[in-house]
Structure formats: C-alpha cells, structure tokens
Coordinates of C-alpha atoms in Angstrom, one line a residue:
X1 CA -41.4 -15.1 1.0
X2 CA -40.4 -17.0 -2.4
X3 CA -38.6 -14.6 -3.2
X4 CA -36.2 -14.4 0.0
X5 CA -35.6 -17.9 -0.3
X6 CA -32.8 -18.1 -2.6
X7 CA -30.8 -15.3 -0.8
X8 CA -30.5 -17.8 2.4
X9 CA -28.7 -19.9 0.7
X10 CA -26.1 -17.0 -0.8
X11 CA -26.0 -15.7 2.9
X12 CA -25.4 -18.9 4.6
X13 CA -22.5 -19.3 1.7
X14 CA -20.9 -16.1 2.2
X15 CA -20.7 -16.3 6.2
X16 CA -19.2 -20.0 5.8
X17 CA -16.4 -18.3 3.2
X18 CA -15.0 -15.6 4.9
X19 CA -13.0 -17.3 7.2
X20 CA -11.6 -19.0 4.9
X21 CA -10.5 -15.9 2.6
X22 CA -9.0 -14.1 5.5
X23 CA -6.9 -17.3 6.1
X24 CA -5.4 -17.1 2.6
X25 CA -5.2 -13.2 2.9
X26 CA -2.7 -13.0 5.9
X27 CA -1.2 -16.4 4.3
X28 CA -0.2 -13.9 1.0
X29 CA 0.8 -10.8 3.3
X30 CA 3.1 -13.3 5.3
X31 CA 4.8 -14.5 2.2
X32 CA 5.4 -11.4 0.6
X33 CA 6.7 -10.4 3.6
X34 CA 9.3 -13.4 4.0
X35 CA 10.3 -13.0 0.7
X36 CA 10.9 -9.0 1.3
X37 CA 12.6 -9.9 3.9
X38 CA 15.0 -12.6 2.0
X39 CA 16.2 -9.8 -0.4
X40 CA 19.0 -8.5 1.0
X41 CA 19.7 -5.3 -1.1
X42 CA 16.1 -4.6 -2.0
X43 CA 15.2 -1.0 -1.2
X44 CA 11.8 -0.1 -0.4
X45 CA 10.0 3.1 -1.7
X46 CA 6.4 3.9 -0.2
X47 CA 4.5 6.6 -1.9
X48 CA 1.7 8.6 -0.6
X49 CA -0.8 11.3 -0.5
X50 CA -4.4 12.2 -1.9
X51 CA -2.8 12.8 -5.5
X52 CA -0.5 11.4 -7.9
X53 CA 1.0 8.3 -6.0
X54 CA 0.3 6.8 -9.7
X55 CA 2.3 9.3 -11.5
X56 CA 5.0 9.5 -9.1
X57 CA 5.7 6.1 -9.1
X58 CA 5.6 5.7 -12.7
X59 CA 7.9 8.2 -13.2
X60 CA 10.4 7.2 -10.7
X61 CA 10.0 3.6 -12.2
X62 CA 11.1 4.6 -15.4
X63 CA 13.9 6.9 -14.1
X64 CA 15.6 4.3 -11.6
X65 CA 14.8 1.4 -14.8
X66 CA 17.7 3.4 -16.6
X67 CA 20.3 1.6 -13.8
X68 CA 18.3 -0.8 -12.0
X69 CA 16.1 -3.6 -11.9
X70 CA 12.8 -2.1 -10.2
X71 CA 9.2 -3.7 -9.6
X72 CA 6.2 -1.7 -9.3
X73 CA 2.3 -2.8 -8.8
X74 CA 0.2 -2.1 -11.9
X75 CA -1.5 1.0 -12.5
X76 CA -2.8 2.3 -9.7
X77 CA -3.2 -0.9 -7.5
X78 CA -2.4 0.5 -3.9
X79 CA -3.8 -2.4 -1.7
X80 CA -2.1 -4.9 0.4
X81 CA -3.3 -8.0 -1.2
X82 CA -2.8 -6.2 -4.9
X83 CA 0.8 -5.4 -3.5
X84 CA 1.6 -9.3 -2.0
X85 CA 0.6 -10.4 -5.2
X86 CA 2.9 -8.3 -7.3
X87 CA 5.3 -9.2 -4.7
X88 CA 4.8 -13.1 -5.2
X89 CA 4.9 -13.3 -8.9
X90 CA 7.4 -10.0 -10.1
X91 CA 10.0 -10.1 -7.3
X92 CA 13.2 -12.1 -7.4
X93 CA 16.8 -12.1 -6.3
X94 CA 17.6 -9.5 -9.2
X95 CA 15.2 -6.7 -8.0
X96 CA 16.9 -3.8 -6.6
X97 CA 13.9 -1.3 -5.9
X98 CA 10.1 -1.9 -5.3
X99 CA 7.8 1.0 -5.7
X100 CA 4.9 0.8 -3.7
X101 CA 1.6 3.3 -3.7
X102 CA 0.1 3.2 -0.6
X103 CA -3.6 3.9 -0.6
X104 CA -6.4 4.3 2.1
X105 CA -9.8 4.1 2.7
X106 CA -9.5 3.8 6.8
X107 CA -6.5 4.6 9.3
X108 CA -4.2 1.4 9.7
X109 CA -4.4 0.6 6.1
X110 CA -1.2 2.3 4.9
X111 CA 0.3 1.0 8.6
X112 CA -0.5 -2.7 7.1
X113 CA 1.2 -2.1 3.9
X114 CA 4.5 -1.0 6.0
X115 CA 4.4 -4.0 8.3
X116 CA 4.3 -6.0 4.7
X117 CA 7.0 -4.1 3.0
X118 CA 8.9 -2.3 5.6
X119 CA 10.0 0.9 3.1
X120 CA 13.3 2.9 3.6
X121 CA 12.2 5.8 1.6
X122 CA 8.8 7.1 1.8
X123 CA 7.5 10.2 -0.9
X124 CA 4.0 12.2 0.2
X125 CA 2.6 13.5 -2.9
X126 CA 0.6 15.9 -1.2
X127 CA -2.3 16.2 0.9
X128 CA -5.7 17.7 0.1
X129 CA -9.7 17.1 1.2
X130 CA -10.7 14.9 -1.6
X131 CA -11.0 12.1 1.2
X132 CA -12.6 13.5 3.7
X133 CA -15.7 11.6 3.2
X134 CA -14.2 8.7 4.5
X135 CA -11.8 10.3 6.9
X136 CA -14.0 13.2 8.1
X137 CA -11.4 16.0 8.9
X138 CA -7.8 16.7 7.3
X139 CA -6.4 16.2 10.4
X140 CA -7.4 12.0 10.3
X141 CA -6.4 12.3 6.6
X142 CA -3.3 13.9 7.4
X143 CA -2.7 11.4 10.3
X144 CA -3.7 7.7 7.9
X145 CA -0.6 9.2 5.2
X146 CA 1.8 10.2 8.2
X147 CA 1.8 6.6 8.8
X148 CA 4.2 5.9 5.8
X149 CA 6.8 8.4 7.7
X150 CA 6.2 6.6 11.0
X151 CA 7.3 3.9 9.4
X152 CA 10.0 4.3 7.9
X153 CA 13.0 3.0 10.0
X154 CA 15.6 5.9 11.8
X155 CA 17.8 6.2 8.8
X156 CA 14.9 5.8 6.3
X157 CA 14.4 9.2 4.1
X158 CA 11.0 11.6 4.3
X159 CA 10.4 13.1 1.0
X160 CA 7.7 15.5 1.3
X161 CA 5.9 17.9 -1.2
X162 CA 6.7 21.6 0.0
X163 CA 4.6 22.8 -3.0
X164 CA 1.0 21.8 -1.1
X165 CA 0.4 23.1 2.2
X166 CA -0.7 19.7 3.7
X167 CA 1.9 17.7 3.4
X168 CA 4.1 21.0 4.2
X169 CA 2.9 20.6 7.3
X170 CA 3.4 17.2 8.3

C-alpha cells in the first residue's frame, strides 16, 4: 500500500495536464498553419515512405540552397508538433521552399501534417514492411503514405520511386 501512494499523486497530475497540452498542441498546429498560409510564394515539399525521407530531404535541401532560401526540420524530426515548431521559429517572409518528412506511427498522422502544411509537391521514397508492426499489412502501410498524394492539391506534383515495387504501385 505505501508504496502505491506516491503514484496517486503522479496520476491525479498527469490526468489534470493533458487537457491542457492538447490545448497548446492544436494552438502551435493553428499558427504554423496561419503563418503557412501568410507566405504567399512558399512552396511546399512533403516527403514520404518507410526509407530515406532523411536523406532525401537533406539532399534536396542542399541542392535547392544553391538558388533559394529553404527551411527544413532537423534531422529526422517527422512529427507535427516537431514540424509547427520549426515552422514558428525558422520560417519568414524570405523562405521560398519548406521541406517536410512526413512520418507515421498510425493512419491520419501524415493526413494531419498536410492539413498543417498543405504541400504542392509530395516525394515517396519507397515503401517496404519495416512498419508493419504498427500497421499490420502493406496494404494499411501503403494506404497511411498515399495520404501525402491525396493531399496534394490538382496541380500539385507525385514523385514516386519506380526503383521499389511498393511505391511503384501506388
């Protein structure tokens, strides 16, 4: 019994807090987004896939950095709220291009990211089984990383990898 004592307290804590963090959560996701949305000539690239968003963003960083002023998340940060906060502190009226990685861990999660961003080009990397312990079957996998294309808006560009059968076949 002594020993379950101090846990009520950490409970009790933790069920009065989370309100309050998903209040400042969508608060960051709607001000990245109204500031996405006050950048006129920003263009928006999502990148997907169960390898290498990391190494395809970096390199297209560096190769659009040659001409244009571009903002990327760190490393391999691929969440909303790690991408509202890059948005919040990195973007300005000078940015021309934001890479974003788009990672999941359920269905909906890339589909939040888009709602946030709203990208005109979107890259799948490729598509492979390395989450199906989360998603079950490559056909949910394949579905969560369609979302970027599903996304994207009429005129918006589908780059996909032809070299992996996956995302050959979306």
């Amino acid at each position: 019994v002594l020993i379950t004592i101090p846990f009520i307290p950490l409970t009790i804590s933790l069920f009065l807090i989370k309100p309050g963090e998903e209040v400042f959560r969508q608060l960051l996701i709607r001000r990245a987004a109204s500031k996405l949305k006050s950048l006129k000539n920003l263009k928006v690239v999502g990148i997907t896939g169960s390898y290498g968003k990391t190494s395809v963003k970096e390199m297209l960083k560096q190769i659009l950095a040659i001409k244009y002023k571009v903002v990327a998340p760190p490393g391999s940060h691929n969440k909303v709220m790690s991408i509202a906060q890059t948005i919040k502190r990195e973007l300005n009226q000078d940015t021309q291009y934001l890479i974003v990685e788009m990672g999941a861990y359920v269905k909906g999660e890339i589909t939040e990211i888009c709602r946030m961003v709203r990208p005109q080009i979107g890259i799948i990397t490729g598509i492979t089984g390395q989450h199906l312990v989360r998603f079950e079957t490559m056909e949910n996998i394949k579905k969560a990383k369609y979302e970027l294309i599903e996304n994207l808006p009429k005129d918006g560009l589908a780059v996909f990898n032809l070299d992996n059968d996956g995302s050959r076949e979306l």
